[in-house]
Each structure stands twice: as structure tokens, then as C-alpha cells.
mmCIF file of C-alpha atoms in Angstrom:
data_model
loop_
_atom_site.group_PDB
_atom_site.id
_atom_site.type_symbol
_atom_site.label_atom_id
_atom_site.label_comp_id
_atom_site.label_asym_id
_atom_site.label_seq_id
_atom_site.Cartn_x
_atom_site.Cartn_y
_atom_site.Cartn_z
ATOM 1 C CA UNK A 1 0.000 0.000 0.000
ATOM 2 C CA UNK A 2 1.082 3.756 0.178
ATOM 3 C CA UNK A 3 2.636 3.497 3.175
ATOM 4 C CA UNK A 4 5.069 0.543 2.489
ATOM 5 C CA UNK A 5 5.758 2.697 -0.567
ATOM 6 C CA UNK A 6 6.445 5.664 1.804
ATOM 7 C CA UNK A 7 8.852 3.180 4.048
ATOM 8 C CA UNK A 8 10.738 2.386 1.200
ATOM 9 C CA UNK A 9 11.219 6.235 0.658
ATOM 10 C CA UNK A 10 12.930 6.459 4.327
ATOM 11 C CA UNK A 11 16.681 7.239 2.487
ATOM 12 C CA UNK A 12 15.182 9.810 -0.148
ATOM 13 C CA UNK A 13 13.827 11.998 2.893
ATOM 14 C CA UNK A 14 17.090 11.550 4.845
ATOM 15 C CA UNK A 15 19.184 12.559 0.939
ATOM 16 C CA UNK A 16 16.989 15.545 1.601
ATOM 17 C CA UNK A 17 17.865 16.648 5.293
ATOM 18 C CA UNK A 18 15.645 14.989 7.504
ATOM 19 C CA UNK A 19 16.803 13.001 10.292
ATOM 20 C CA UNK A 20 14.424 10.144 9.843
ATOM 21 C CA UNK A 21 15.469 6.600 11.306
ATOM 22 C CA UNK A 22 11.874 4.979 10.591
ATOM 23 C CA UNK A 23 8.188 5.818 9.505
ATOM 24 C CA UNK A 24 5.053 5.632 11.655
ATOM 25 C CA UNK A 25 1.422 5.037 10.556
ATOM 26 C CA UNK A 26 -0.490 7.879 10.892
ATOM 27 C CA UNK A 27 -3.647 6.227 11.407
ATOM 28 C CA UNK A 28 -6.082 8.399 13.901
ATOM 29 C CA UNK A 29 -6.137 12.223 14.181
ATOM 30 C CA UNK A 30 -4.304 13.673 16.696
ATOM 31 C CA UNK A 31 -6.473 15.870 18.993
ATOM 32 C CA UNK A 32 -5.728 18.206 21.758
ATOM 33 C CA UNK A 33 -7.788 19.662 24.680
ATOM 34 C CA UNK A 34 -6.661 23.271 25.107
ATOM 35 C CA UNK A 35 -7.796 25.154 28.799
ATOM 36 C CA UNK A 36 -10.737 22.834 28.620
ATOM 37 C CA UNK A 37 -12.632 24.795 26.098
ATOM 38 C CA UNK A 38 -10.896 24.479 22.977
ATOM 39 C CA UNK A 39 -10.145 21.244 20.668
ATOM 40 C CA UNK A 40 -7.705 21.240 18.307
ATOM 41 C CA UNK A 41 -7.385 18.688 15.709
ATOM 42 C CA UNK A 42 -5.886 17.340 12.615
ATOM 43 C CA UNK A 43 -3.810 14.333 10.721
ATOM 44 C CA UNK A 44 -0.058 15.008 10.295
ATOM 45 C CA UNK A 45 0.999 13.937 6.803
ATOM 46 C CA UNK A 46 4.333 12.255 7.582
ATOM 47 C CA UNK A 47 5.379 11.347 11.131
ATOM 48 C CA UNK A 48 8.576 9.352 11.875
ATOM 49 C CA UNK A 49 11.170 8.537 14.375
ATOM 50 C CA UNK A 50 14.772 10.267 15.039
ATOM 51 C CA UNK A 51 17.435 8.057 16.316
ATOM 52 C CA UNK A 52 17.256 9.913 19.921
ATOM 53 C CA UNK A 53 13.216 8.928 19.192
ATOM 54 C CA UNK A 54 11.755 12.113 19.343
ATOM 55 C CA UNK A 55 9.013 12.475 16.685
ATOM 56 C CA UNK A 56 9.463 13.713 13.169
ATOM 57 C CA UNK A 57 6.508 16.216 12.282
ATOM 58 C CA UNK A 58 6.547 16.527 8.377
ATOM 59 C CA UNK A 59 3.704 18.175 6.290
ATOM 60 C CA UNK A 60 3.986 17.488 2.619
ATOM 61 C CA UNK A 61 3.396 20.067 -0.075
ATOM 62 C CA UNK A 62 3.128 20.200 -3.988
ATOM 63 C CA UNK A 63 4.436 23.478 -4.397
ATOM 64 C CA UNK A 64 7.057 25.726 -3.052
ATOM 65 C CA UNK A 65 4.975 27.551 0.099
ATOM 66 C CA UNK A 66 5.230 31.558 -0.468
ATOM 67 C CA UNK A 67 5.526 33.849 1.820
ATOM 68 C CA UNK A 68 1.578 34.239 1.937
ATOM 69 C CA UNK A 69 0.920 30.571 2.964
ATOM 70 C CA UNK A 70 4.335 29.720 5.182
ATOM 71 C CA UNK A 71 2.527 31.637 7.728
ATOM 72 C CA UNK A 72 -0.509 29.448 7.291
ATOM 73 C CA UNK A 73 1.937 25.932 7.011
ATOM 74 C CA UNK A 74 3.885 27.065 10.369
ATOM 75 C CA UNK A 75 0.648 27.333 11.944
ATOM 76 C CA UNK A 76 -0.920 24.573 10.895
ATOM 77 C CA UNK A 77 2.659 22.176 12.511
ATOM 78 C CA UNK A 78 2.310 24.101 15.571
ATOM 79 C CA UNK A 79 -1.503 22.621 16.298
ATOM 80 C CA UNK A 80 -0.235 19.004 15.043
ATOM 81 C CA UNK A 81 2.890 19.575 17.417
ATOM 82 C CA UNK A 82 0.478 20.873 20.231
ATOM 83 C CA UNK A 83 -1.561 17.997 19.551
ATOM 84 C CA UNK A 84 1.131 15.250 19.701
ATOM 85 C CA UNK A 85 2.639 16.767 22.593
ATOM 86 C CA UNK A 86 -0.224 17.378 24.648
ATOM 87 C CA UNK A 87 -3.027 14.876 23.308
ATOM 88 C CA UNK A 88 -6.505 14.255 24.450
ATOM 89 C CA UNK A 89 -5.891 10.649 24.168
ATOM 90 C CA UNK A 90 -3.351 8.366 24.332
ATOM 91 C CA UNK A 91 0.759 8.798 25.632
ATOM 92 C CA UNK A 92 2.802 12.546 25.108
ATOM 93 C CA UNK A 93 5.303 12.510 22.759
ATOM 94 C CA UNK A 94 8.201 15.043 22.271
ATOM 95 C CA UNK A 95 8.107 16.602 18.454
ATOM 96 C CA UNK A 96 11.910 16.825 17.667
ATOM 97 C CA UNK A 97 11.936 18.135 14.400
ATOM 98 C CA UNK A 98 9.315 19.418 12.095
ATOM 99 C CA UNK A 99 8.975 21.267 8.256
ATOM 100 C CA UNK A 100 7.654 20.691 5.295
ATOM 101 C CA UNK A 101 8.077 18.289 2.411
ATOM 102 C CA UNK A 102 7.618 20.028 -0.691
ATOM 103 C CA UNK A 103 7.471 18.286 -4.242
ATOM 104 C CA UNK A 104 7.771 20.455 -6.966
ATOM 105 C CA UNK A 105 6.285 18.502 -10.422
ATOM 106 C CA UNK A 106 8.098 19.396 -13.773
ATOM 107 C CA UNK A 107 6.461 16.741 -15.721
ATOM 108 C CA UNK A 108 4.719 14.050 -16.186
ATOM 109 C CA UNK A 109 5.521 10.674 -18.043
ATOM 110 C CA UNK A 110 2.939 7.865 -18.850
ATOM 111 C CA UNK A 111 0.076 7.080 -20.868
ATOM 112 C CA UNK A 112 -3.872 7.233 -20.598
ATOM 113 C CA UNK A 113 -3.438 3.982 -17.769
ATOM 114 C CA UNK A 114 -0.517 5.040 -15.632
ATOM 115 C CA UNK A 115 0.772 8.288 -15.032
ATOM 116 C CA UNK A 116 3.820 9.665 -13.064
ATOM 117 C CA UNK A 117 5.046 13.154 -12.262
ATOM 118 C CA UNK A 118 8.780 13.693 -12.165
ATOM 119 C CA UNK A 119 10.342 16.887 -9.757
ATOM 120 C CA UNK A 120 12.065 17.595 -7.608
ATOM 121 C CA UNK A 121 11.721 17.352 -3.844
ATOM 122 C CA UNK A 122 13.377 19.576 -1.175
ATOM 123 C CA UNK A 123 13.053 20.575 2.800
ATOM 124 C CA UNK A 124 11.863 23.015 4.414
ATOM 125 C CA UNK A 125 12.603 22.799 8.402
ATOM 126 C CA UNK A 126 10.254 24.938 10.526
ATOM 127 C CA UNK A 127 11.550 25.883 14.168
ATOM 128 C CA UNK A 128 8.824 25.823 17.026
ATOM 129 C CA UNK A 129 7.175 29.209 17.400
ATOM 130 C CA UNK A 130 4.204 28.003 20.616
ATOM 131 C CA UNK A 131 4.436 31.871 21.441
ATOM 132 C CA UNK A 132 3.012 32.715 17.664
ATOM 133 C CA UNK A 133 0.436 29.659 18.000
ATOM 134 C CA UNK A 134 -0.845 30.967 21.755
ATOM 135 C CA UNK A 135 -1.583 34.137 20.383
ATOM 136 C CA UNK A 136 -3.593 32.397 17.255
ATOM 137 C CA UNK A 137 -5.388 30.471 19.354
ATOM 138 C CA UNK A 138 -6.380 33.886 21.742
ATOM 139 C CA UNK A 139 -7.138 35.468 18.733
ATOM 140 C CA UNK A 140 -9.369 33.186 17.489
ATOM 141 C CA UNK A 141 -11.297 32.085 20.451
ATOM 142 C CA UNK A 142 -11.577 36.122 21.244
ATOM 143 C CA UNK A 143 -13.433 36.743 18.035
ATOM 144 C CA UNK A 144 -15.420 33.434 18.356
ATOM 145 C CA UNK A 145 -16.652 34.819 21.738
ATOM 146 C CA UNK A 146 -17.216 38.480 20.337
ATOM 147 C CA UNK A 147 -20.491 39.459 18.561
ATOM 148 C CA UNK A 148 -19.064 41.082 16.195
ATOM 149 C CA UNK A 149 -16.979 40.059 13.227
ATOM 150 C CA UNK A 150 -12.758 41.113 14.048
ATOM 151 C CA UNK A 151 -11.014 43.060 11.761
ATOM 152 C CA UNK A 152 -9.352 41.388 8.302
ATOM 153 C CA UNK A 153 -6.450 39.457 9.083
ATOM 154 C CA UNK A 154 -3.436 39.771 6.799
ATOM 155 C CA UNK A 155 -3.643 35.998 5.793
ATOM 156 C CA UNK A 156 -7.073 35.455 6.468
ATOM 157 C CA UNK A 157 -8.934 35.556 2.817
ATOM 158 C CA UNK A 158 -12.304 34.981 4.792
ATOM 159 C CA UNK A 159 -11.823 38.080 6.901
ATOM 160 C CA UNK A 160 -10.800 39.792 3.591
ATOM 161 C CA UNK A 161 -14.170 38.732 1.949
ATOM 162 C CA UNK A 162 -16.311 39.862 5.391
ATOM 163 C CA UNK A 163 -13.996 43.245 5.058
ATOM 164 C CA UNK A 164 -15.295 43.653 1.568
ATOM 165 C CA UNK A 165 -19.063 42.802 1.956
ATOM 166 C CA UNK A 166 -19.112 44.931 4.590
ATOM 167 C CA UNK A 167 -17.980 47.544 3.205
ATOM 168 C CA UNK A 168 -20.940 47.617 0.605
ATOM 169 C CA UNK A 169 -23.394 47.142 3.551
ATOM 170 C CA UNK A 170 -25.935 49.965 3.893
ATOM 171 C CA UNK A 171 -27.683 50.530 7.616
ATOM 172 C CA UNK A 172 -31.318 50.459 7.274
#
């Protein structure tokens, strides 16, 4: 299956940087209980094992992340990190090293019955940042409280959408 397939790929990710020793199955979502009012949630992409085994946190990408969505991709391995390291169910693990996986396809080869795309695939590492995620998570849960929608956020394209419609709104 996919994930023998990803097993045997154990040496490519380590030609690329990441200090991988084995693969584990990802096979429930990780899930965290934050201050007893807020659940986080999600399914890493790639986890593995260091030799020291501390847990590899990988996300895997098709396309170089730009400065617009690494925001978004840091985020998004702080809550599985958060999650791994503080989870709802289950034994605490320590997330050693995280980042991103990106494959970048140039091209594809095959015919109408089997297809394969040929690029190239790099590393991104992403450091730990809790403080940034905290201060998500406050944010959030703030404007989920308030009755009112918050401002825009710079990355938020939701929040840039509300901005808009708003802005055509007329009071009665």
C-alpha cells in the first residue's frame, strides 16, 4: 500500500535533510484539549522517528509555500505539534523536528493507464514558534466569543471577503 511505498522512501527523505530513522502510521487524528474549552485537531501527513526517538513532524506540499501561505503551514505544525505533545488521548510525545516536504512537479511521463510526475523534492525545516500559536489560538477564540466580526487578518482571505461585503453594507 502507500505506506510501504512511503517506508521504502525512508533514504530519499534523509538525501533531503531529515533526520528520519523509521516511519510511523499515521492512522487516527491527533487531537488536543486546550484550557478545557478548545479542541484542536488534525492528521499530520508524515510522522517518523529520530534516532534519539523524538518524533518527526513533516507536512507534505506540492508546491514551493510563499511567503503568503508559510505563515498558514507554520501554523498549521504548531496545532499538530500541540496535539502530539499534549493529546486528548493516548501517551505525550516530544516533536523533535518538524517542516515541510515540498514536491515540486516538472512533468509528467505515462500514458492514458498510468501516469507519473517527475520533480524535484526539497526541505523546508520549521523551528517551534508556541508563542506565535498561543496568540492564534487567543485570537481566534476572542473573536469566536465576540459578537461582532474582528477586523481582516493579513492571511485570512475569509476576513478579507467579510472586510469587503461589509464595506458595501448599507444601515437600514
Amino acid at each position: 500500500d502507500g505506506f510501504d511505498k512511503l517506508r521504502r522512501g525512508v533514504e530519499r527523505l534523509r538525501d533531503i535533510g531529515i533526520p528520519i530513522r523509521e516511519l510511523l502510521k499515521v492512522d487516527r487524528v491527533c487531537s488536543a484539549n486546550l484550557d478545557g474549552n478548545i479542541v484542536i485537531a488534525g492528521k499530520p501527513d508524515i510522522l517518523g522517528l529520530t534516532d534519539d526517538d523524538e518524533i518527526v513532524l513533516l507536512d507534505a506540499k506540492t508546491s514551493k509555500p510563499s511567503d503568503k501561505t508559510l505563515w498558514r503551514n507554520q501554523q498549521q505544525l504548531e496545532a499538530y505539534r500541540t496535539a502530539i505533545e499534549n493529546p486528548k488521548i493516548g501517551d505525550a510525545r516530544q516533536v523533535g523536528f518538524m517542516g515541510l516536504v515540498v514536491f515540486e512537479p516538472r512533468t509528467a511521463k505515462g500514458n492514458s493507464e498510468s501516469m507519473a510526475l517527475v520533480g524535484a523534492l526539497s526541505f523546508m525545516r520549521m523551528e517551534p514558534d508556541r508563542s506565535a500559536f498561543e496568540r492564534l489560538i487567543e485570537r481566534t477564540a476572542d473573536g469566536l466569543r465576540s459578537p461582532q466580526m474582528p477586523e481582516a487578518g493579513r492571511f485570512c482571505e475569509a476576513c478579507a471577503w467579510y472586510a469587503q461585503v461589509r464595506a458595501y453594507e448599507v444601515e437600514p
